GROMACS .gro file of C-alpha atoms in nm:
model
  424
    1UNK     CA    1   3.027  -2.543   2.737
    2UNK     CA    2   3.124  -2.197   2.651
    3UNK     CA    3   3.095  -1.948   2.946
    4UNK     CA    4   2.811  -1.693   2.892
    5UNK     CA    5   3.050  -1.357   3.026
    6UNK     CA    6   3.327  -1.508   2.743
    7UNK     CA    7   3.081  -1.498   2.536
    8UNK     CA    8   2.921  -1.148   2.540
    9UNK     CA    9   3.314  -1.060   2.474
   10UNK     CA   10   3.332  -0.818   2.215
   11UNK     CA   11   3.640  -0.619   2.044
   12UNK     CA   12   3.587  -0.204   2.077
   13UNK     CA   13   3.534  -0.078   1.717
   14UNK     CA   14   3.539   0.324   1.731
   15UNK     CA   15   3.281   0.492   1.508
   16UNK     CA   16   3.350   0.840   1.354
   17UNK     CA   17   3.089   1.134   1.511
   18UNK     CA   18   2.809   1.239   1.301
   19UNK     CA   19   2.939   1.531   1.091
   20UNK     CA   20   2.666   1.795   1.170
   21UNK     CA   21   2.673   1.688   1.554
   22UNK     CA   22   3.040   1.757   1.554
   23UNK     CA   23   2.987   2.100   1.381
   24UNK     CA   24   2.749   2.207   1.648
   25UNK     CA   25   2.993   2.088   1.950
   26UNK     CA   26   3.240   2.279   1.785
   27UNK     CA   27   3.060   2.615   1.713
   28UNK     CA   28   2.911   2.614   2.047
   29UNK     CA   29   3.285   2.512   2.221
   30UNK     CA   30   3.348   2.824   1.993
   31UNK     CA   31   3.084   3.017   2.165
   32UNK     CA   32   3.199   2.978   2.497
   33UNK     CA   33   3.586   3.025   2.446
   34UNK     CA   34   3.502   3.336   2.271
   35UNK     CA   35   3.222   3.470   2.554
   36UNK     CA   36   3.402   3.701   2.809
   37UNK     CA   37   3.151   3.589   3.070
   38UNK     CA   38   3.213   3.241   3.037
   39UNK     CA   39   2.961   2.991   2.900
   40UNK     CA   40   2.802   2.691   3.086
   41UNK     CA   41   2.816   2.361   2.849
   42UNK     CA   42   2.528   2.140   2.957
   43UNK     CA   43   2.550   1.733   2.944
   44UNK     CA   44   2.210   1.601   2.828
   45UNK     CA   45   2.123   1.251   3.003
   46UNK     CA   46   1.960   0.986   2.834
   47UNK     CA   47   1.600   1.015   2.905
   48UNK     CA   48   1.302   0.721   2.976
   49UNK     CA   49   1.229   0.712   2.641
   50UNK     CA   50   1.565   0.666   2.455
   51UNK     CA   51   1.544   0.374   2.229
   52UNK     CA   52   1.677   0.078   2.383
   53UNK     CA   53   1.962  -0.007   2.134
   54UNK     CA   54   2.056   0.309   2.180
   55UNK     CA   55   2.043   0.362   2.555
   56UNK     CA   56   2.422   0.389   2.715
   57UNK     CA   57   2.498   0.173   3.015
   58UNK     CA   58   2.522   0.373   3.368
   59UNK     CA   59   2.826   0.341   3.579
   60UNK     CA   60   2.623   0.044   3.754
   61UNK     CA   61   2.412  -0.189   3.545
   62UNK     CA   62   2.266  -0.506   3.762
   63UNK     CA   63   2.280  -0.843   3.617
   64UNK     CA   64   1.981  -1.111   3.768
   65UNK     CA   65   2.013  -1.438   3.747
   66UNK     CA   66   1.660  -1.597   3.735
   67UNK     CA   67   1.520  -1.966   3.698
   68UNK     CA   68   1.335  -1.913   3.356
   69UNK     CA   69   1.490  -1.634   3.155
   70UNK     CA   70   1.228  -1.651   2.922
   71UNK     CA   71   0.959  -1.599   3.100
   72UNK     CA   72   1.145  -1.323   3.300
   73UNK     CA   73   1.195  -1.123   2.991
   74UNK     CA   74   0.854  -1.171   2.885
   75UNK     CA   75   0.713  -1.074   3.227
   76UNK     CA   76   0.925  -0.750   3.295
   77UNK     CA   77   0.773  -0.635   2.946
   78UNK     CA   78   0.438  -0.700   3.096
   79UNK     CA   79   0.476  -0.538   3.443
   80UNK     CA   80   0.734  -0.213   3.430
   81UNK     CA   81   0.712  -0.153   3.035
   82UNK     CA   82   1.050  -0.285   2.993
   83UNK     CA   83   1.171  -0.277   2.581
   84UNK     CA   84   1.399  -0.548   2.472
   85UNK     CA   85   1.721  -0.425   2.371
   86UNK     CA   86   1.931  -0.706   2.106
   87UNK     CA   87   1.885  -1.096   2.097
   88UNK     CA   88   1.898  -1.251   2.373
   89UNK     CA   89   2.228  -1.541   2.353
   90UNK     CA   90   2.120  -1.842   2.398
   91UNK     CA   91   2.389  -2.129   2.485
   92UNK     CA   92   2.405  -2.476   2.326
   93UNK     CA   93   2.213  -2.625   2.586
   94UNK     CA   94   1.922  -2.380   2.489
   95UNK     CA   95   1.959  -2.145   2.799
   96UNK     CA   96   1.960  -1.803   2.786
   97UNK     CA   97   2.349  -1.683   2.829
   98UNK     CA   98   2.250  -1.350   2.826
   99UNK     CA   99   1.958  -1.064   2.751
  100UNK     CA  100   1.911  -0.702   2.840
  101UNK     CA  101   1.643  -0.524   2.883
  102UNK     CA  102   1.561  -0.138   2.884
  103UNK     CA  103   1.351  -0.009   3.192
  104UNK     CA  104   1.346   0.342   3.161
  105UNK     CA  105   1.692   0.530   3.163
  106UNK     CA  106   1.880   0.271   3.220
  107UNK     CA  107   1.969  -0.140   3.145
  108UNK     CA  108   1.862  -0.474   3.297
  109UNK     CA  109   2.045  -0.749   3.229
  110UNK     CA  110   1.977  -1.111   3.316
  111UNK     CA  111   2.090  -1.484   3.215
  112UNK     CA  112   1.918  -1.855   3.303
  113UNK     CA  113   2.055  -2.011   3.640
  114UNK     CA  114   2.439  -2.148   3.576
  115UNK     CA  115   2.488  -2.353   3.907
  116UNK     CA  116   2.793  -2.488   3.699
  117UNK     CA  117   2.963  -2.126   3.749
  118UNK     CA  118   2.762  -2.027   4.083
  119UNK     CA  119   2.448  -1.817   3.923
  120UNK     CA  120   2.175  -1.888   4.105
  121UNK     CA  121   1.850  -1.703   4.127
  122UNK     CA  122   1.692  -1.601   4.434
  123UNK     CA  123   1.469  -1.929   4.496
  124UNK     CA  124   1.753  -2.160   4.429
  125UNK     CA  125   1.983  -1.991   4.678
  126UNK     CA  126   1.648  -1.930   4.963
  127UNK     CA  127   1.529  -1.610   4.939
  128UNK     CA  128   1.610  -1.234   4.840
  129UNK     CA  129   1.927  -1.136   4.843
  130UNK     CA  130   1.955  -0.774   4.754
  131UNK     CA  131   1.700  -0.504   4.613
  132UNK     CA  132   1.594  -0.366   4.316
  133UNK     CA  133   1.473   0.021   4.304
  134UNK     CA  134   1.278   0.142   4.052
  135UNK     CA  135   1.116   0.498   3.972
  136UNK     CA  136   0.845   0.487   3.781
  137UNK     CA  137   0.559   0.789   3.702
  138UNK     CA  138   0.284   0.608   3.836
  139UNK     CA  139   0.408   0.393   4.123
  140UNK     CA  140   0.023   0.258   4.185
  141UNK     CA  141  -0.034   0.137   3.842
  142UNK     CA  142   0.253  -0.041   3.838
  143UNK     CA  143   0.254  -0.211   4.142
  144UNK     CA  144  -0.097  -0.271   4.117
  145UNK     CA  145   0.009  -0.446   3.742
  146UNK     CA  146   0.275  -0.651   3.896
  147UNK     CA  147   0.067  -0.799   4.142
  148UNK     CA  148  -0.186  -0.846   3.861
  149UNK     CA  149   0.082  -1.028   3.667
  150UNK     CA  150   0.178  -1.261   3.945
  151UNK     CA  151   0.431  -1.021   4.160
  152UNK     CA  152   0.369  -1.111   4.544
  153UNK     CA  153   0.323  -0.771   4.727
  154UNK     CA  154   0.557  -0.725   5.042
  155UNK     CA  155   0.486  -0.383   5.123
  156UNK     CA  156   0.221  -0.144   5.003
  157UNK     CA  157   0.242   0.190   4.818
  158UNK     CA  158   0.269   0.470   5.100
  159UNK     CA  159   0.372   0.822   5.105
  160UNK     CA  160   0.718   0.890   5.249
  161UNK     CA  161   0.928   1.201   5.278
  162UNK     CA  162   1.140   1.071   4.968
  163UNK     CA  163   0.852   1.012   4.781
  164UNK     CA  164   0.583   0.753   4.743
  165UNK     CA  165   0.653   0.349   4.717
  166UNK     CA  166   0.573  -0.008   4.723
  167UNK     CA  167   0.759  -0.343   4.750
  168UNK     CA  168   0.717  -0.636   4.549
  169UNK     CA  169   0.880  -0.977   4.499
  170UNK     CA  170   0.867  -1.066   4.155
  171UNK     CA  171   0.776  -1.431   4.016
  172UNK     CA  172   1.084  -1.490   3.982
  173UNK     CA  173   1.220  -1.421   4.364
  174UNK     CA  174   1.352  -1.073   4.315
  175UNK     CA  175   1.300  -0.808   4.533
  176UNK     CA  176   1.168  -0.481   4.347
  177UNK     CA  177   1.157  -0.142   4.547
  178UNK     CA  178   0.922   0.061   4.321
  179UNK     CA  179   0.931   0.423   4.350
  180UNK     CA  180   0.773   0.773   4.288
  181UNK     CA  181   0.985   1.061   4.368
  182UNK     CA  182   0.766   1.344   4.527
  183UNK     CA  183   0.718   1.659   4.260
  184UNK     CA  184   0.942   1.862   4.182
  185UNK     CA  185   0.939   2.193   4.292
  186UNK     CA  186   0.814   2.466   4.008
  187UNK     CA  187   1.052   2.645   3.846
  188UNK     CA  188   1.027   2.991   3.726
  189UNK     CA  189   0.652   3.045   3.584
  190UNK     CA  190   0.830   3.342   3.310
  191UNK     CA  191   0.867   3.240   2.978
  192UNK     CA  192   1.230   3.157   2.890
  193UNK     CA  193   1.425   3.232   2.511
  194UNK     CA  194   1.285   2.956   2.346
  195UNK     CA  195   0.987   2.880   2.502
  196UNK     CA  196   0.658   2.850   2.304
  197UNK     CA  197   0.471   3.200   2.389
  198UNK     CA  198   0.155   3.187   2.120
  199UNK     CA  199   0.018   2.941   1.916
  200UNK     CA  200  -0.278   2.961   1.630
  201UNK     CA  201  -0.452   2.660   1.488
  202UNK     CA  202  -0.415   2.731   1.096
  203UNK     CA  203  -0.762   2.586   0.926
  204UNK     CA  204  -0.939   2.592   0.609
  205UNK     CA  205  -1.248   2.697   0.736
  206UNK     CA  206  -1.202   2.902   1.068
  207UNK     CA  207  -1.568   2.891   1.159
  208UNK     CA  208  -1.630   2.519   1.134
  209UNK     CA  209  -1.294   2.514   1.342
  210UNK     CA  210  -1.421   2.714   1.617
  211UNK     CA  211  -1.697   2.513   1.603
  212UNK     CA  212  -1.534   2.170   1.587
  213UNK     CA  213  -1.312   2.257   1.880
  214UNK     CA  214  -1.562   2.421   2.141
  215UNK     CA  215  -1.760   2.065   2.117
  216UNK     CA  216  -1.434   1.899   2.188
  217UNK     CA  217  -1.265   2.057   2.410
  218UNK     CA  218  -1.474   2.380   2.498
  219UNK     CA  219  -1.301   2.650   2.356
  220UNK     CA  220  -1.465   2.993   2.385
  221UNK     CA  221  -1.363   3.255   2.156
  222UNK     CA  222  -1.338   3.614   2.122
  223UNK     CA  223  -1.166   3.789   1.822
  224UNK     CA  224  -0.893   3.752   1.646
  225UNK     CA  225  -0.666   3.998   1.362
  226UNK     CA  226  -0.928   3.997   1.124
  227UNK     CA  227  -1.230   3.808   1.018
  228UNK     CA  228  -1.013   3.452   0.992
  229UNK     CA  229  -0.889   3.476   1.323
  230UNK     CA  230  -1.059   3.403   1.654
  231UNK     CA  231  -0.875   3.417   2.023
  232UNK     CA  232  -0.948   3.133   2.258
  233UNK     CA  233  -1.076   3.249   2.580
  234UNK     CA  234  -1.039   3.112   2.944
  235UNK     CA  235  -0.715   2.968   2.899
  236UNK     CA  236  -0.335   3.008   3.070
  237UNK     CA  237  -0.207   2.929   2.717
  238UNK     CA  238  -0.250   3.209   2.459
  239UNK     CA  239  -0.428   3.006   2.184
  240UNK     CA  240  -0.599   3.101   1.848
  241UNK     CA  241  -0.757   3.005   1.502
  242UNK     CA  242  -0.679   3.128   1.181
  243UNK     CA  243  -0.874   3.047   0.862
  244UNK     CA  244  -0.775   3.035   0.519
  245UNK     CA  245  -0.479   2.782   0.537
  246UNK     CA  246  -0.454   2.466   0.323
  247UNK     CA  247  -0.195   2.381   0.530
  248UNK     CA  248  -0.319   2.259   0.838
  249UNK     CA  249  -0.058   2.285   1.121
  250UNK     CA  250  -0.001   2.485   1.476
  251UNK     CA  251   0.178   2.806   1.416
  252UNK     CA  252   0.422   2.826   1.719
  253UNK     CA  253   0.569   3.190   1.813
  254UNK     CA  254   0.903   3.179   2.017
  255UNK     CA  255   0.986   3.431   2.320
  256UNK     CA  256   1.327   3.565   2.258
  257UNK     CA  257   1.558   3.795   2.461
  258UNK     CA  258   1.658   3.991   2.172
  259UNK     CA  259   1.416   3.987   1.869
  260UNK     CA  260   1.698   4.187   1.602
  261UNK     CA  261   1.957   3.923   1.724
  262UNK     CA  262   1.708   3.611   1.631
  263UNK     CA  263   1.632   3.740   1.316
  264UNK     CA  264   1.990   3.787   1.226
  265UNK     CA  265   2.025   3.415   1.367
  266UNK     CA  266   1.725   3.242   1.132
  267UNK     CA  267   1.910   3.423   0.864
  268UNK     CA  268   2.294   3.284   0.904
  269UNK     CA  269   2.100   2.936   0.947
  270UNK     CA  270   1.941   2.971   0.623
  271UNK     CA  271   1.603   3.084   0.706
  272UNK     CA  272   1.408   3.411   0.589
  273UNK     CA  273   1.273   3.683   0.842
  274UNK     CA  274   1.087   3.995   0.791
  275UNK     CA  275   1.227   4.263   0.955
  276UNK     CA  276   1.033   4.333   1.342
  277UNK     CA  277   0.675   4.499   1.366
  278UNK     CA  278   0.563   4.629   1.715
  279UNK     CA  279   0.248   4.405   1.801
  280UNK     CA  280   0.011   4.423   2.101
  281UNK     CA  281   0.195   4.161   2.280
  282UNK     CA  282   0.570   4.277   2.155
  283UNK     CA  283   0.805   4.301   1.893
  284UNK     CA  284   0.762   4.046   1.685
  285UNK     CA  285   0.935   3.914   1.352
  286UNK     CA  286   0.744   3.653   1.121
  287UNK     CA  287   0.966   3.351   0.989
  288UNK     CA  288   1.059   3.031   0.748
  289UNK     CA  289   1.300   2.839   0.869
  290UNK     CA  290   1.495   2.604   0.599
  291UNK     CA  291   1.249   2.370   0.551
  292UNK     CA  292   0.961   2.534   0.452
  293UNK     CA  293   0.791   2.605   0.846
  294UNK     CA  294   0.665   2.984   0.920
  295UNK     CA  295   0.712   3.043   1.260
  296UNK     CA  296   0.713   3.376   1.464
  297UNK     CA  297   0.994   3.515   1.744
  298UNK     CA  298   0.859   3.754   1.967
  299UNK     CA  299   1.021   4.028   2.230
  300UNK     CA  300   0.760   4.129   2.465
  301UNK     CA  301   0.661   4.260   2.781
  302UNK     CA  302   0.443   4.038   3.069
  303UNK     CA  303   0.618   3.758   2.981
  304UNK     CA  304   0.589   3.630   3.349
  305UNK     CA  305   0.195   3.612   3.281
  306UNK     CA  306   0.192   3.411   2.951
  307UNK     CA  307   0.401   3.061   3.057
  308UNK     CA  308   0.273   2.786   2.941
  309UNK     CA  309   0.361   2.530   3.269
  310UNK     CA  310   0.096   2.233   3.384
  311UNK     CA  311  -0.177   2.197   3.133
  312UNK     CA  312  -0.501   2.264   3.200
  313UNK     CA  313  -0.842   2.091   2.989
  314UNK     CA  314  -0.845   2.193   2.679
  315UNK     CA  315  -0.485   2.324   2.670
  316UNK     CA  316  -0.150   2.243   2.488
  317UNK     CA  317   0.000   1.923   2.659
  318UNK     CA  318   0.267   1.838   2.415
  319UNK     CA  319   0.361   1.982   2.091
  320UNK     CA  320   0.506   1.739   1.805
  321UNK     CA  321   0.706   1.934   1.516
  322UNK     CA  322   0.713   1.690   1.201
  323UNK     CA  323   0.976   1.809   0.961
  324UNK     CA  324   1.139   1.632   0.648
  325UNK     CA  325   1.481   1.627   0.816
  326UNK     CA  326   1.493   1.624   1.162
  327UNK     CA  327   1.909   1.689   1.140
  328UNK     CA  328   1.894   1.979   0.929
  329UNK     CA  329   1.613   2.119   1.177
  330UNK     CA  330   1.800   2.033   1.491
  331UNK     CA  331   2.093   2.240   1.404
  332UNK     CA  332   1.869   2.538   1.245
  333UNK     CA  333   1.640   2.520   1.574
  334UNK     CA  334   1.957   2.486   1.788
  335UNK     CA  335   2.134   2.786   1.643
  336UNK     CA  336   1.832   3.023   1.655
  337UNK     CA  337   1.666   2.927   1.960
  338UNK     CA  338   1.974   2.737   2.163
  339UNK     CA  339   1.743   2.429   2.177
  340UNK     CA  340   1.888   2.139   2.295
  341UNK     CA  341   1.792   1.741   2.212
  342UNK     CA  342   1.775   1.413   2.351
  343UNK     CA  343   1.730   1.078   2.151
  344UNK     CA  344   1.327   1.022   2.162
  345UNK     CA  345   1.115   0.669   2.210
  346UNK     CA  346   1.102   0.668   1.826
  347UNK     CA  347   1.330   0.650   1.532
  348UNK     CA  348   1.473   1.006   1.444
  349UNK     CA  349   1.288   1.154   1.721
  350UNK     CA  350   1.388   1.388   1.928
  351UNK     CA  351   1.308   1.530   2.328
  352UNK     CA  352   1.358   1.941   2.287
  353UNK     CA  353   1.562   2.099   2.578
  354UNK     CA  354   1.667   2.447   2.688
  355UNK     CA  355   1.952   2.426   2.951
  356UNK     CA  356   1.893   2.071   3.005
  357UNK     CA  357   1.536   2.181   3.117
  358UNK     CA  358   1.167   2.085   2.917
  359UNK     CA  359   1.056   2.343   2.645
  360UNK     CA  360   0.756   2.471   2.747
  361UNK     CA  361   0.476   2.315   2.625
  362UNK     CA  362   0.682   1.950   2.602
  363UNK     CA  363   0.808   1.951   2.301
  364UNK     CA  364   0.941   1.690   2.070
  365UNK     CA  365   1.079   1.687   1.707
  366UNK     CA  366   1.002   1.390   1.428
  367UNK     CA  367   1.146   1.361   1.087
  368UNK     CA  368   1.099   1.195   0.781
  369UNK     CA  369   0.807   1.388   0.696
  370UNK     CA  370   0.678   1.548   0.389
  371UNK     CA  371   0.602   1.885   0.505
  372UNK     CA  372   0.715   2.046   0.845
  373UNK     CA  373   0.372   2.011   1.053
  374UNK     CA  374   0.324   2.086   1.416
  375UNK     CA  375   0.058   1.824   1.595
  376UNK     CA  376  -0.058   1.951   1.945
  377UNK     CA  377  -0.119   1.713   2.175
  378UNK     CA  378  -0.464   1.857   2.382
  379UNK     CA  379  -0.489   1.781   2.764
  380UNK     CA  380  -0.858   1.644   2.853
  381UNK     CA  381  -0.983   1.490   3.215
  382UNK     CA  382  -1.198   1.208   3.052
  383UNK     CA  383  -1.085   1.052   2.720
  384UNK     CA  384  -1.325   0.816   2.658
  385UNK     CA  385  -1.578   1.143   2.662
  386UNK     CA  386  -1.324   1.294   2.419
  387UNK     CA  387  -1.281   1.073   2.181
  388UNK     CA  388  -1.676   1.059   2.156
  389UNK     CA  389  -1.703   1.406   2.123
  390UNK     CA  390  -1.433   1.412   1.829
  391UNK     CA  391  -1.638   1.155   1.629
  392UNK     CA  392  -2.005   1.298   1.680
  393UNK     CA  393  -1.841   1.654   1.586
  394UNK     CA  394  -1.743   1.476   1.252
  395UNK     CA  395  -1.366   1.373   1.289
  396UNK     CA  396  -1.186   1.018   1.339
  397UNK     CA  397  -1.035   0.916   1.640
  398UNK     CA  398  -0.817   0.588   1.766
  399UNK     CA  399  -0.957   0.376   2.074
  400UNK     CA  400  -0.738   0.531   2.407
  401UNK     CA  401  -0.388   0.398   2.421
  402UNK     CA  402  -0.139   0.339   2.738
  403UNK     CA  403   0.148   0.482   2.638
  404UNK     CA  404   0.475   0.507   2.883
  405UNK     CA  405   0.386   0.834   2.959
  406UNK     CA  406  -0.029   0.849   2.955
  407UNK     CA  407  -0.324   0.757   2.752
  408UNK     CA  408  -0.386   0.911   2.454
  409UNK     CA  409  -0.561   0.910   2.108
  410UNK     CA  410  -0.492   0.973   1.783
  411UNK     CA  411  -0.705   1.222   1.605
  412UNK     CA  412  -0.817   1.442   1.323
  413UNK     CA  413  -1.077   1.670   1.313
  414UNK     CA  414  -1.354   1.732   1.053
  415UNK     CA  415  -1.114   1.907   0.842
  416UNK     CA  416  -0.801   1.702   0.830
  417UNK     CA  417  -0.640   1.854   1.109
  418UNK     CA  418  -0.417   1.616   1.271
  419UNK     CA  419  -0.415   1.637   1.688
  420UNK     CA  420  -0.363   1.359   2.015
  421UNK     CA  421  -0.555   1.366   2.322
  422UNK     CA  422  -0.379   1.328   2.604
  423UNK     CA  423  -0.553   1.220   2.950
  424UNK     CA  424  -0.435   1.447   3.233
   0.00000   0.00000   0.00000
């Protein structure tokens, strides 16, 4: 019988970079050799939701042996949201040789029981052996889930100086230390270069908007610059509504250090700028990047007051830019804005960085679209009431969905305005 490590044996076949990543690295390797204060060159780590065939193996990667591999695999989908990553191999004797799974950041791997080579799973050798810790978001839920799934529950979830955990033995004898670390301390409220400082809701009809939106999500207005605009009022986030757009989509506007500089920046990329106006909240310069998406970059004053951090009801959770080609708009967004990005959960999407830190509002970018849109994802306490209120105000909305990171629903408003709730 062929041994299962001999047979996951492959040669090392190196694959050229992608052409437009290895023009960034080196105009930004340019950058800092050039910059007389030095430059710092971040690393970007994988993050939860990297796709799982394309999630890089840590320095340490445990390998289980368990007593139905099969059921394992099926079961650690279940319980921690695992994603398979290949085919499994399966030997001539129809057990599993070898399967990985993706939990997060990082890899699982596990194989059938060989006593022939000395694998044995935990209940074949007597009992737990070692530990396996894993950090999840919600440390109840899943605990709770396991348990629900068949997990045996060895210690319950408590608070602790490192954070807040549970222990659970799994079905199949292993030992699972589950973990939430405790939050992180805030970082600077201030808007950063890059950040997202304004953003207007761009409708056909700006009073059936205003109306739309203050039954979902109870927006109050005041006014806007001119009769198609309206301000929302109440908020942390500085939100509006402007009418007379076909093309429905959030209008972001970017703090900058140095308004001139960005607009000579979206120009060498192979955008257009106008030159800057003085507005009430700054110098400001209106935009097209090279696909087609207007956009705004702003140098202003009180930009301590304006961050958008935690999300309040009714506010800007996560923003989703949809653009036709998510490579071109990487290195255009990159070279204006010094955004940085991480693979996403999805194919050719993308996690949005600035110095290895979130864009605020989260941020993600999605290609393969038609036009450049941006889809705000809106932060509500009770979803279920939401998603009512979206359909008796006269728009469509999906059943609440558990995602990895919440539960949220698909909308679109009485217009054809595309959004997501997102449960806080």
């Amino acid at each position: 019988m062929t041994d299962p490590f001999d047979a996951l044996r492959e040669p090392v076949a190196p694959v050229a970079p992608d052409p437009q990543f290895a023009a960034r690295l080196r105009a930004r390797l340019e950058r800092a050799l050039l910059d007389p204060t030095g430059a710092t060159m971040t690393t970007a780590t994988a993050r939860p939701d990297t796709p799982a065939t394309e999630l890089p193996l840590r320095s340490l990667t445990p390998y289980i042996a368990v007593d139905n591999a099969r059921a394992a695999l099926d079961w650690y989908v279940r319980a921690f949201g695992a994603r398979r990553r290949n085919e499994p191999i399966v030997m001539d004797d129809d057990r599993i040789g070898h399967a990985e799974l993706a939990i997060g950041d990082s890899v699982l791997m596990l194989a059938d029981e060989f006593p022939e080579i000395g694998l044995l799973g935990p209940k074949s050798r007597g009992g737990v052996s070692q530990s396996l810790l894993l950090q999840v978001p919600d440390v109840d839920a899943t605990v709770a889930r396991a348990v629900e799934l068949g997990a045996e529950l060895t210690r319950p979830v408590t608070d602790y100086p490192h954070g807040r955990d549970g222990v659970v033995n799994d079905p199949f004898g292993h030992r699972w230390m589950i973990s939430t670390p405790p939050p992180a301390t805030p970082g600077p409220a201030g808007l950063r270069h890059g950040d997202v400082g304004y953003g207007s809701l761009w409708v056909p009809d700006v009073e059936r908007a205003a109306a739309f939106y203050e039954t979902v999500l109870g927006w109050r207005y005041g006014p806007g610059g001119g009769s198609q605009g309206r301000q929302v009022e109440g908020l942390t986030q500085q939100l509006g509504l402007w009418g007379a757009q076909e093309h429905r989509t959030t209008f972001l506007c970017f703090a900058v250090d140095d308004v001139a500089a960005a607009v000579e920046r979206v120009r060498a990329a192979g955008g257009r700028a106008q030159e800057p106006t003085e507005e009430p909240y700054g110098l400001t310069a209106m935009c097209t990047d090279d696909q087609g998406m207007a956009f705004a970059v702003y140098q202003g004053a009180g930009r301590e007051a304006q961050a958008w951090t935690s999300p309040g009801p009714g506010e800007i959770a996560y923003l989703t830019i949809e653009v036709p080609d998510s490579a071109r708009a990487r290195a255009f967004f990159g070279a204006v804005l010094g955004w940085e990005f991480t693979p996403g959960r999805v194919q050719d999407g993308w996690g949005v960085l600035i110095g290895g830190e979130e864009v605020r509002p989260m941020t993600g970018m999605h290609g393969g679209h038609e036009l450049s849109t941006v889809v705000p994802m809106y932060a509500v306490d009770d979803i279920e009431a939401a998603v009512a209120r979206v359909r008796a105000a006269g728009g469509t909305a999906t059943e609440p969905q558990r995602q990895p990171y919440g539960v949220t629903a698909d909308c679109v408003d009485d217009q054809g305005t595309h959004f997501y709730l997102g449960r806080l």
